[in-house]
Tab-separated table of C-alpha atoms in Angstrom:
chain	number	residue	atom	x	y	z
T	1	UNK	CA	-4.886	-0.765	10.513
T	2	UNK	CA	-2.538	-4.177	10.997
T	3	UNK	CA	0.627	-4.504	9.745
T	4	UNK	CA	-0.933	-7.664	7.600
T	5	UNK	CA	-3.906	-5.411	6.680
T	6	UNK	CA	-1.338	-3.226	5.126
T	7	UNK	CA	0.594	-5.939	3.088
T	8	UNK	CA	-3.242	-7.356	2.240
T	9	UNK	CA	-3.818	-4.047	0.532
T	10	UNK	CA	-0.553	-3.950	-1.135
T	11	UNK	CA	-0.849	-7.050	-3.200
T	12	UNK	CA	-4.612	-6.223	-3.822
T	13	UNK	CA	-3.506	-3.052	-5.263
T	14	UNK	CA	-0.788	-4.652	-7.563
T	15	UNK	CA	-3.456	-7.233	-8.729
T	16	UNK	CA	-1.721	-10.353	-7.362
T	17	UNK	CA	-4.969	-11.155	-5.623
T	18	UNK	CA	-8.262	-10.001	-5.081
T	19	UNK	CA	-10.177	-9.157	-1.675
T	20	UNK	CA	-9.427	-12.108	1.069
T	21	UNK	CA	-11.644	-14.246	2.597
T	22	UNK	CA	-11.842	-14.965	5.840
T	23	UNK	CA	-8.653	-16.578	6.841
T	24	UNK	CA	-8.209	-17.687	3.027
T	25	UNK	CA	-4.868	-18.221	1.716
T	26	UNK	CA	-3.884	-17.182	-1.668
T	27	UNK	CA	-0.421	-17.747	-3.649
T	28	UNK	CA	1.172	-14.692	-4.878
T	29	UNK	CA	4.677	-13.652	-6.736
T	30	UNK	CA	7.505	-13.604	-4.472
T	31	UNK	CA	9.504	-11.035	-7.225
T	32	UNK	CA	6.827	-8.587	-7.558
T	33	UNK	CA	6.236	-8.256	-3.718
T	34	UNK	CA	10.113	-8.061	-2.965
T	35	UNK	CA	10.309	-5.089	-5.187
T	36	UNK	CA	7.651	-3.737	-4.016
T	37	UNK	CA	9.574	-4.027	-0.497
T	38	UNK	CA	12.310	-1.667	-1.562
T	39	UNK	CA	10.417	1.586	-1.034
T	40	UNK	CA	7.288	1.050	1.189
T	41	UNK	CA	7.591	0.049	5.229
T	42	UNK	CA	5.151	-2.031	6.756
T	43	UNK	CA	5.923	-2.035	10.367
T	44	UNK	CA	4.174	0.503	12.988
T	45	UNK	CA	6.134	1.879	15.881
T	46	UNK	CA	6.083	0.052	19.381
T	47	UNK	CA	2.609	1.851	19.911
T	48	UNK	CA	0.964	1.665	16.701
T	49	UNK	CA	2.814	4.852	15.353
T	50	UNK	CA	2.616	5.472	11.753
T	51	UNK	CA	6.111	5.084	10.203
T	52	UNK	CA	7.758	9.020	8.746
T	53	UNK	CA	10.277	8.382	6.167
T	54	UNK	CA	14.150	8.929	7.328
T	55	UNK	CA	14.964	10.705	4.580
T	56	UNK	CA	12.662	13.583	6.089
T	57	UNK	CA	15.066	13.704	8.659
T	58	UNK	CA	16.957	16.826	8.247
T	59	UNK	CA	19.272	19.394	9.743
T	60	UNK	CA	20.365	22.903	7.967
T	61	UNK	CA	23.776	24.213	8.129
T	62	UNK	CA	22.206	26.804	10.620
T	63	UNK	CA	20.817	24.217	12.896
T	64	UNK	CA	24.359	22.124	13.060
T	65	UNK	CA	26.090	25.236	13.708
T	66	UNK	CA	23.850	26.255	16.687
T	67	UNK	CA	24.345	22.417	17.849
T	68	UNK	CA	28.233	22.424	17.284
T	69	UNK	CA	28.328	25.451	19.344
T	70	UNK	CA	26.338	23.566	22.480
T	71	UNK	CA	29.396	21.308	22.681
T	72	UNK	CA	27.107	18.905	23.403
T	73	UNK	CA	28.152	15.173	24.723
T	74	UNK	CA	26.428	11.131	23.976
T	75	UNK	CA	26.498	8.154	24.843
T	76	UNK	CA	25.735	4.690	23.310
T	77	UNK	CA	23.972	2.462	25.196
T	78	UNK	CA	23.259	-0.994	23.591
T	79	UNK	CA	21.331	-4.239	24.253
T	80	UNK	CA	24.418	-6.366	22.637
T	81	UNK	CA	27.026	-4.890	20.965
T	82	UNK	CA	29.087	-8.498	19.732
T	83	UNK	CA	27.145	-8.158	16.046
T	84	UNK	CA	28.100	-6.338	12.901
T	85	UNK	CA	24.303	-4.610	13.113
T	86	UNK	CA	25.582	-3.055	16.362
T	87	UNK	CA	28.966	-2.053	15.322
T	88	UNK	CA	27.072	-0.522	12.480
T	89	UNK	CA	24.664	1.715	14.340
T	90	UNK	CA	27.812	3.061	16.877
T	91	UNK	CA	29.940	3.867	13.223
T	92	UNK	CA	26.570	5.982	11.951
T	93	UNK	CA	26.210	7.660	15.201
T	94	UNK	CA	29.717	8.385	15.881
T	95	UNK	CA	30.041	9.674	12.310
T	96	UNK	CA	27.107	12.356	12.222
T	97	UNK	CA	27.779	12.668	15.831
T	98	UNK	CA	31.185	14.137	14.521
T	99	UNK	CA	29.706	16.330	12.124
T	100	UNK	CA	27.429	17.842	14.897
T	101	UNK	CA	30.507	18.259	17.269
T	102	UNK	CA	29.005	16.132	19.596
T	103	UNK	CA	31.565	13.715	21.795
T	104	UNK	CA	30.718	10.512	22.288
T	105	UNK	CA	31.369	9.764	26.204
T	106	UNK	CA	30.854	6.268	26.082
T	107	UNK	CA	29.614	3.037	24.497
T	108	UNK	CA	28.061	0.549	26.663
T	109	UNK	CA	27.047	-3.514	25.989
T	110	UNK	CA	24.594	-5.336	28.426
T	111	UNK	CA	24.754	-8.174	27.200
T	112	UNK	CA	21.487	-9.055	26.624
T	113	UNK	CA	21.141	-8.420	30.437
T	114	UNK	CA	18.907	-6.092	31.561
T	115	UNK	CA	19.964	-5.435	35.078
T	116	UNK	CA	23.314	-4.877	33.374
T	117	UNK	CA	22.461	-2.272	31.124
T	118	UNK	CA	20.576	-0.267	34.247
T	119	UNK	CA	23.824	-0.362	35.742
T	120	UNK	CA	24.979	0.779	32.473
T	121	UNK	CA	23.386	4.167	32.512
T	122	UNK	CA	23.619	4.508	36.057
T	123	UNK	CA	27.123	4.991	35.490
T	124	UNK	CA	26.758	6.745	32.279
T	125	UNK	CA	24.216	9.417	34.221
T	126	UNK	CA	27.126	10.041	36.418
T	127	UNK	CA	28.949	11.699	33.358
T	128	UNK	CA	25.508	13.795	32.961
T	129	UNK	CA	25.470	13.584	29.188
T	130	UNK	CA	23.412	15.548	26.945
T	131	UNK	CA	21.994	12.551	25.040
T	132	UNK	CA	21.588	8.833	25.191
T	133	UNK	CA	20.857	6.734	22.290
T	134	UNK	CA	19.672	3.382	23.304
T	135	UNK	CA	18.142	0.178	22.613
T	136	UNK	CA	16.393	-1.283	25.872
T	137	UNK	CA	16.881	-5.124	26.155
T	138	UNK	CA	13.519	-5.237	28.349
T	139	UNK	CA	10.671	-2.611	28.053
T	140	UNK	CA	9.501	-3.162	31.285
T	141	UNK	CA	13.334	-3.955	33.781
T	142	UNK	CA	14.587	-0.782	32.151
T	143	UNK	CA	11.479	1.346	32.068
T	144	UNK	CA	12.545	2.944	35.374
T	145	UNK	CA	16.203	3.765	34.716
T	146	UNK	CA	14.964	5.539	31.685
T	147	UNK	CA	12.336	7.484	33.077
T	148	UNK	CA	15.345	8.658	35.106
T	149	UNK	CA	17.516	9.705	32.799
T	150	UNK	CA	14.429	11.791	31.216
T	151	UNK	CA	13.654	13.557	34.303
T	152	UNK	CA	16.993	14.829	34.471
T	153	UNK	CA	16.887	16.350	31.061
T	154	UNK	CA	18.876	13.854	29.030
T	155	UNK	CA	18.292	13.954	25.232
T	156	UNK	CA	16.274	9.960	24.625
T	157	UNK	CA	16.744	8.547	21.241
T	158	UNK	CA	15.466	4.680	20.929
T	159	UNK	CA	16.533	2.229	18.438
T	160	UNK	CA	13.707	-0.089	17.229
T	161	UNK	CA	11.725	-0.531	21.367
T	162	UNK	CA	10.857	1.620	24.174
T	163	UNK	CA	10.365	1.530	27.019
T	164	UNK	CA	7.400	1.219	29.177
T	165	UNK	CA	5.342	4.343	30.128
T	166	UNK	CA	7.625	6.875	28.206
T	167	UNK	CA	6.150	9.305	25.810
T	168	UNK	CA	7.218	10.389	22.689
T	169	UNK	CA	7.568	14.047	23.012
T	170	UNK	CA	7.460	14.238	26.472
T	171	UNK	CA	10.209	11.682	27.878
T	172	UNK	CA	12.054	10.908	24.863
T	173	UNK	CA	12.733	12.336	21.075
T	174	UNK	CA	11.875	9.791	18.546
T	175	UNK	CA	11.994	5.768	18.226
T	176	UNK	CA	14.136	5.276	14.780
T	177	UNK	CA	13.515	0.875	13.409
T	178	UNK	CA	14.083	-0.940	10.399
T	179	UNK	CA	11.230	-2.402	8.677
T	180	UNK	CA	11.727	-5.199	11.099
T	181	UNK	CA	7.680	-6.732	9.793
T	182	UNK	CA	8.983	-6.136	6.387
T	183	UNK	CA	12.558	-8.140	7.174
T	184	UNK	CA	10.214	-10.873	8.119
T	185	UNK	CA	8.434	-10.485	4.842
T	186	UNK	CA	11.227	-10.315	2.758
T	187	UNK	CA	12.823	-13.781	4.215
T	188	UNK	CA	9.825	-15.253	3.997
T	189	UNK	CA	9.281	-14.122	0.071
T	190	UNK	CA	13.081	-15.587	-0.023
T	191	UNK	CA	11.906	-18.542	1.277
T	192	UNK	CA	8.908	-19.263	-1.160
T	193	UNK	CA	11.123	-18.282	-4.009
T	194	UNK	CA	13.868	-20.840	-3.037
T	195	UNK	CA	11.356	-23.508	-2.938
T	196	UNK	CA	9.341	-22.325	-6.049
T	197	UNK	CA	6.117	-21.832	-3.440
T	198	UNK	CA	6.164	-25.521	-2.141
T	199	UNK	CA	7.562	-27.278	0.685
T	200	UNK	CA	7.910	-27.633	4.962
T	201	UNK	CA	9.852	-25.106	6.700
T	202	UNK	CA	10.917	-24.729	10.591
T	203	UNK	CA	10.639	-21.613	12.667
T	204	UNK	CA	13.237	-20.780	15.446
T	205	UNK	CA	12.119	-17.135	17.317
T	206	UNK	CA	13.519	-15.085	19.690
T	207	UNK	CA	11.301	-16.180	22.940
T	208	UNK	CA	11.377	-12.666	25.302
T	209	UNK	CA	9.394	-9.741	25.227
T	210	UNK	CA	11.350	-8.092	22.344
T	211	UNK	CA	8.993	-6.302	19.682
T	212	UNK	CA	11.557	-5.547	16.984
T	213	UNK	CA	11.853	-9.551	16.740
T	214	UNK	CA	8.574	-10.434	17.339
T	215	UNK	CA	7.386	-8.307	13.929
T	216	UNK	CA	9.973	-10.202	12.250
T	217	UNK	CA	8.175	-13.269	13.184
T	218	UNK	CA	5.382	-12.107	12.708
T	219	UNK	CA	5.900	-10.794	9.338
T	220	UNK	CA	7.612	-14.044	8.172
T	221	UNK	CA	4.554	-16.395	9.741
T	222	UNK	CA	1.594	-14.036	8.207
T	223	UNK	CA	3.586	-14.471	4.809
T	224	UNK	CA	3.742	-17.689	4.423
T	225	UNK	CA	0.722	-18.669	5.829
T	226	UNK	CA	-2.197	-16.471	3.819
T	227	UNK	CA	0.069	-16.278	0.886
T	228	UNK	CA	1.960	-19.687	0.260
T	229	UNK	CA	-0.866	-22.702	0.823
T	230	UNK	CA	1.628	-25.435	-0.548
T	231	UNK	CA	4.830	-24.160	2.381
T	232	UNK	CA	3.580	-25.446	5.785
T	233	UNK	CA	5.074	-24.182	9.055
T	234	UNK	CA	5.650	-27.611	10.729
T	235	UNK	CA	7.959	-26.587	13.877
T	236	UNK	CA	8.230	-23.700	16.031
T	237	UNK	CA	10.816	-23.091	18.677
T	238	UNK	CA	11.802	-20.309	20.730
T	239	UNK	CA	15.410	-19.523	22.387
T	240	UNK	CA	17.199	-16.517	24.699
T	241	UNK	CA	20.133	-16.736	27.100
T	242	UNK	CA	23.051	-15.839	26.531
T	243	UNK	CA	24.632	-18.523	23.820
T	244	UNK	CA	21.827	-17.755	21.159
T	245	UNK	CA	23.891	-19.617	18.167
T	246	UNK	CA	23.867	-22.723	20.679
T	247	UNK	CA	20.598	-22.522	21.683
T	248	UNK	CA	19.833	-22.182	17.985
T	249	UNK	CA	21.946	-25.195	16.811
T	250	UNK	CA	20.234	-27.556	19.580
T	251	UNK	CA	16.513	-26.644	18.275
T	252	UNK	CA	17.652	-26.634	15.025
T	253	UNK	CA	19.523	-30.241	15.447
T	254	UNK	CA	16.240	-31.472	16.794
T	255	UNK	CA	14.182	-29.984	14.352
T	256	UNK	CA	16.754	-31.382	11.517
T	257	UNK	CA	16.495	-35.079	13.110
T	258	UNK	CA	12.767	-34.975	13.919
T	259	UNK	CA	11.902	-33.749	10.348
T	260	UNK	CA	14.919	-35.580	8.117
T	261	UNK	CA	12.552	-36.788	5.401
T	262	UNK	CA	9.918	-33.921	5.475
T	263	UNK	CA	11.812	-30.410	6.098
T	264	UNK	CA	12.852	-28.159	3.371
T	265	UNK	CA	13.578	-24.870	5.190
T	266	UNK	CA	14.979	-23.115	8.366
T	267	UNK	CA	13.946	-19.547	9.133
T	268	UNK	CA	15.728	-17.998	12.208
T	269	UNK	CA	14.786	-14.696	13.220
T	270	UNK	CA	18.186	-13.035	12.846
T	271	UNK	CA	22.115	-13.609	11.536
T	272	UNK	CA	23.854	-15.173	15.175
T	273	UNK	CA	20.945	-17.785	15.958
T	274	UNK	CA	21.349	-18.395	12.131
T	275	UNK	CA	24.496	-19.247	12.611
T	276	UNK	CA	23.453	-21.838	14.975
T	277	UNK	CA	21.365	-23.347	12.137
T	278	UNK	CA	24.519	-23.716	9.668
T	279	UNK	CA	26.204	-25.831	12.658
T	280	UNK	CA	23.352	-27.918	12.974
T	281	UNK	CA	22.776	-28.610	9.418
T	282	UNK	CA	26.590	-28.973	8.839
T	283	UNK	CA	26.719	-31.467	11.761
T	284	UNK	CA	23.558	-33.701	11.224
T	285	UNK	CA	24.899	-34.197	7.676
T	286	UNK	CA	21.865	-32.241	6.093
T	287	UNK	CA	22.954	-30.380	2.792
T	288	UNK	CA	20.244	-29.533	0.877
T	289	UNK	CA	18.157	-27.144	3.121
T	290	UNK	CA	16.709	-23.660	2.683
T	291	UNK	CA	18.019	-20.882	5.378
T	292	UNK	CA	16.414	-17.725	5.621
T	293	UNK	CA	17.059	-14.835	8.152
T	294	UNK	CA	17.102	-11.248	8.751
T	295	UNK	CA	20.442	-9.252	9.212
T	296	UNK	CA	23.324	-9.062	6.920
T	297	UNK	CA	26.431	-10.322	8.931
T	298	UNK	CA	29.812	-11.245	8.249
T	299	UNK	CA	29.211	-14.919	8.711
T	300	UNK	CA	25.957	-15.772	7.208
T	301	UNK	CA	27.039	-13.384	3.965
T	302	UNK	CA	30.265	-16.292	3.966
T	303	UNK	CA	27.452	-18.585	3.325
T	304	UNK	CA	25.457	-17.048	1.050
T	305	UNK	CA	28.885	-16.572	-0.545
T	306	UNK	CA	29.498	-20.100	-0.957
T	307	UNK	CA	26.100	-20.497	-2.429
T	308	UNK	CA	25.525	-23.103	0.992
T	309	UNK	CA	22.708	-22.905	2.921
T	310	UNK	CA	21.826	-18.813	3.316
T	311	UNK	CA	19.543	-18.469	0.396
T	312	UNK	CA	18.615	-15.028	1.180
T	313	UNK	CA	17.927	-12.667	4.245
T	314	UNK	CA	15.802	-9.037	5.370
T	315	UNK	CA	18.118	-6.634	5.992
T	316	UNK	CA	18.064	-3.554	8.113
T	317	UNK	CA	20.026	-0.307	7.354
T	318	UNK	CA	22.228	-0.024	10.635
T	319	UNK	CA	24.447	2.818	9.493
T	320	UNK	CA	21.626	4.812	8.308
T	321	UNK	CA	19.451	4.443	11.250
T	322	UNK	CA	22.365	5.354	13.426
T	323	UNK	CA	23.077	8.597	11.375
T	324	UNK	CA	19.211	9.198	11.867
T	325	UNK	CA	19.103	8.778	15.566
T	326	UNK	CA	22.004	11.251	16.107
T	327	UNK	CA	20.122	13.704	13.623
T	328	UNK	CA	17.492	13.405	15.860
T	329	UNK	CA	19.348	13.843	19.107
T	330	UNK	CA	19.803	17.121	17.552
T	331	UNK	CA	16.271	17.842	17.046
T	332	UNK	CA	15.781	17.386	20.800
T	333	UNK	CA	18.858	19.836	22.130
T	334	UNK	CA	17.093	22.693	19.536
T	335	UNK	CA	13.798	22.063	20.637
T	336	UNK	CA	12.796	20.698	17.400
T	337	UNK	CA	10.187	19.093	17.043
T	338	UNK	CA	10.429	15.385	15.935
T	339	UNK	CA	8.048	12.499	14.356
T	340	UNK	CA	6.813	9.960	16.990
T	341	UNK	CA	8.672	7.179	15.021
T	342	UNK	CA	10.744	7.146	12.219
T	343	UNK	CA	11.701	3.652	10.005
T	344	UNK	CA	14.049	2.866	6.744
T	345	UNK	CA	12.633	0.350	4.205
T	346	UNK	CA	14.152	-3.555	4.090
T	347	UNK	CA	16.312	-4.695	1.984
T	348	UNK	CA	16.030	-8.333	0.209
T	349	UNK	CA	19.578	-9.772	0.157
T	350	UNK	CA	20.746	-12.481	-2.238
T	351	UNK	CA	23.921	-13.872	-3.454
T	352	UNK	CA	23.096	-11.450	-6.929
T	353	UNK	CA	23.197	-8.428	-4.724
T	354	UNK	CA	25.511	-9.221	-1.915
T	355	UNK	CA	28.409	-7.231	-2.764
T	356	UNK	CA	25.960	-3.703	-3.685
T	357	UNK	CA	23.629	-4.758	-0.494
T	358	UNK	CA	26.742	-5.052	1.693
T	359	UNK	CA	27.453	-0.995	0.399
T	360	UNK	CA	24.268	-0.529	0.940
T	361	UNK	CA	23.928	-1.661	4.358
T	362	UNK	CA	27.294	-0.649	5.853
T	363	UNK	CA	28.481	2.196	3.746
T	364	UNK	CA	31.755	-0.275	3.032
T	365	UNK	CA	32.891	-2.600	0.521
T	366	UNK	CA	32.313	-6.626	0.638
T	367	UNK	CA	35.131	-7.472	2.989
T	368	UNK	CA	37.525	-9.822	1.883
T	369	UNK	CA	37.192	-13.086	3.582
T	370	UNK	CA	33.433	-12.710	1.580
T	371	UNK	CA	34.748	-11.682	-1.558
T	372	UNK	CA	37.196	-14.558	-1.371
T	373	UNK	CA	34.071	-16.983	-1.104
T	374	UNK	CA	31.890	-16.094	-3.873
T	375	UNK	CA	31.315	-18.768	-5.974
């Protein structure tokens, strides 16, 4: 079953519509599918895995006593580490990791690179750690540096992707996401709601092989499309390199000049191209537009703060999903055995619920500089 088969069932089940015809769109109630958001997961793992809650992740006092004794080290290897979504996964893992008396050896940023992050664990495999917890930035660059580390008995614990050719089970633990479809659900219900179901909206995507942002596109695209008829999609635009909020800001400029009389609504696919779309509606002098994302950071909750142009975003639950990894980095050293793939619910963020969402999310109060903007 599809990931929009699933959501089609949902909102048959809760009466907002009735079976679909082919390719028909219907309208439906932005509130009562957000709430519905707050418990279920709609996203499948990388290879059509059914999601297993987190919360049936697990480990007695028995089992982190036997692990504390193993004296067991980790490392961190990430994808990009300048985001407050990364610096939230490391402060999960590094916390449970504590509690498990595991030592982090390292912490490692590609970039976005991936020839950088095989050099990465190269040098990490050097240190012959016990576990690595990792988000490839290319399934198929990194597949072989991987496979590597696997063969030489090194505990594999994926954020959101894996790699190519690795098996669950056999060559790696467990894959832990966010509801990454659901994110793109959840900005896209944010998005309807904001326009009360009517209007023309841009899209700017992450363009590389990437699945956790490709479901968020997906999710946000299926959304609209079969469930808002009067919200048309009129411009699409990938970006990648290296300066994703100024790649951003130039398709978003361009989308913004193109589309001055017509456009209503910028979705970007996460919080730093987002970014990218504040410059370029600050600096083409646009003021009333709709901005949608996924990822609660620092800067775009600023925005929302100042009731500008954020009007709501799909979050993930970084700290969580880094306390689940290490839990099941602990699974693999006992021999325990582990779900396939593992995922946390989205979150709907909105100026009403920024300050509980931002608990939520990163197990810390509303910094300052965003408390100091709410309007």
């Amino acid at each position: 079953m599809s990931r929009f088969q699933k959501l089609t069932g949902f909102i048959a089940a809760v009466g907002l519509a009735s079976a679909l015809g082919a390719g028909a769109a219907m309208a439906a109630d932005p509130d009562v599918m957000l709430d519905e958001l707050k418990t279920k997961v709609y996203s499948l793992g990388p290879n059509g895995e059914t999601p297993s809650p987190a919360s049936d992740i697990q480990l007695s006092d028995e089992e982190l006593a036997k692990i504390k004794d193993m004296k067991a080290t980790a490392a961190i290897v990430l994808h990009y580490a300048g985001n407050d979504w990364s610096q939230a996964q490391v402060n999960g893992l590094k916390a449970q990791f504590a509690e498990m008396g595991i030592e982090v050896l390292a912490v490692t940023d590609a970039g976005f690179k991936p020839e950088k992050q095989v050099a990465d664990i190269e040098t990490i495999l050097a240190k012959k750690p016990d576990i690595i917890v990792s988000i490839p930035t290319d399934p198929v660059a990194t597949a072989g540096i991987y496979k590597k580390a696997a063969d030489q008995g090194v505990k594999l614990v994926f954020m959101d992707n894996v790699p190519n050719g690795l098996k669950a089970g056999e060559d790696y633990i467990s894959v832990v996401s966010a509801d990454n479809y659901g994110n793109g659900v959840a900005s896209a219900l944010l998005m309807a709601k904001a326009l009360n179901g009517k209007g023309n909206v841009g899209a700017i995507y992450y363009a590389a092989d990437f699945f956790v942002t490709q479901q968020r596109y997906d999710g946000f695209k299926d959304t609209i499309e079969k469930y808002f008829p009067d919200i048309k999609i009129i411009a699409e635009q990938g970006i990648n390199g290296s300066n994703l909020a100024g790649s951003a800001e130039r398709m978003a400029s361009a989308m913004l000049t193109a589309n001055r009389k017509s456009i209503n609504g910028l979705w970007a696919v996460w919080d730093v191209p987002a970014e990218g779309v504040i410059a370029a509606a600050r600096s083409t002098g646009v003021k009333d537009i709709v901005l949608t994302t996924c990822d609660l950071g620092a800067n775009v909750a600023i925005n929302m703060a100042q009731k500008s142009y954020v009007h709501g975003l799909g979050s993930q639950r970084p700290y969580d999903q880094g306390v689940t990894e290490a839990k099941l980095a602990g699974y693999g050293l006992l021999g325990k055995k582990a779900p396939d793939y593992v995922a946390l619910p989205s979150l709907a963020v909105t100026y009403e619920n920024l300050p509980q969402a931002w608990q939520e999310v990163y197990h810390q109060d509303l910094p300052k500089d965003v408390k100091d903007s709410m309007r």
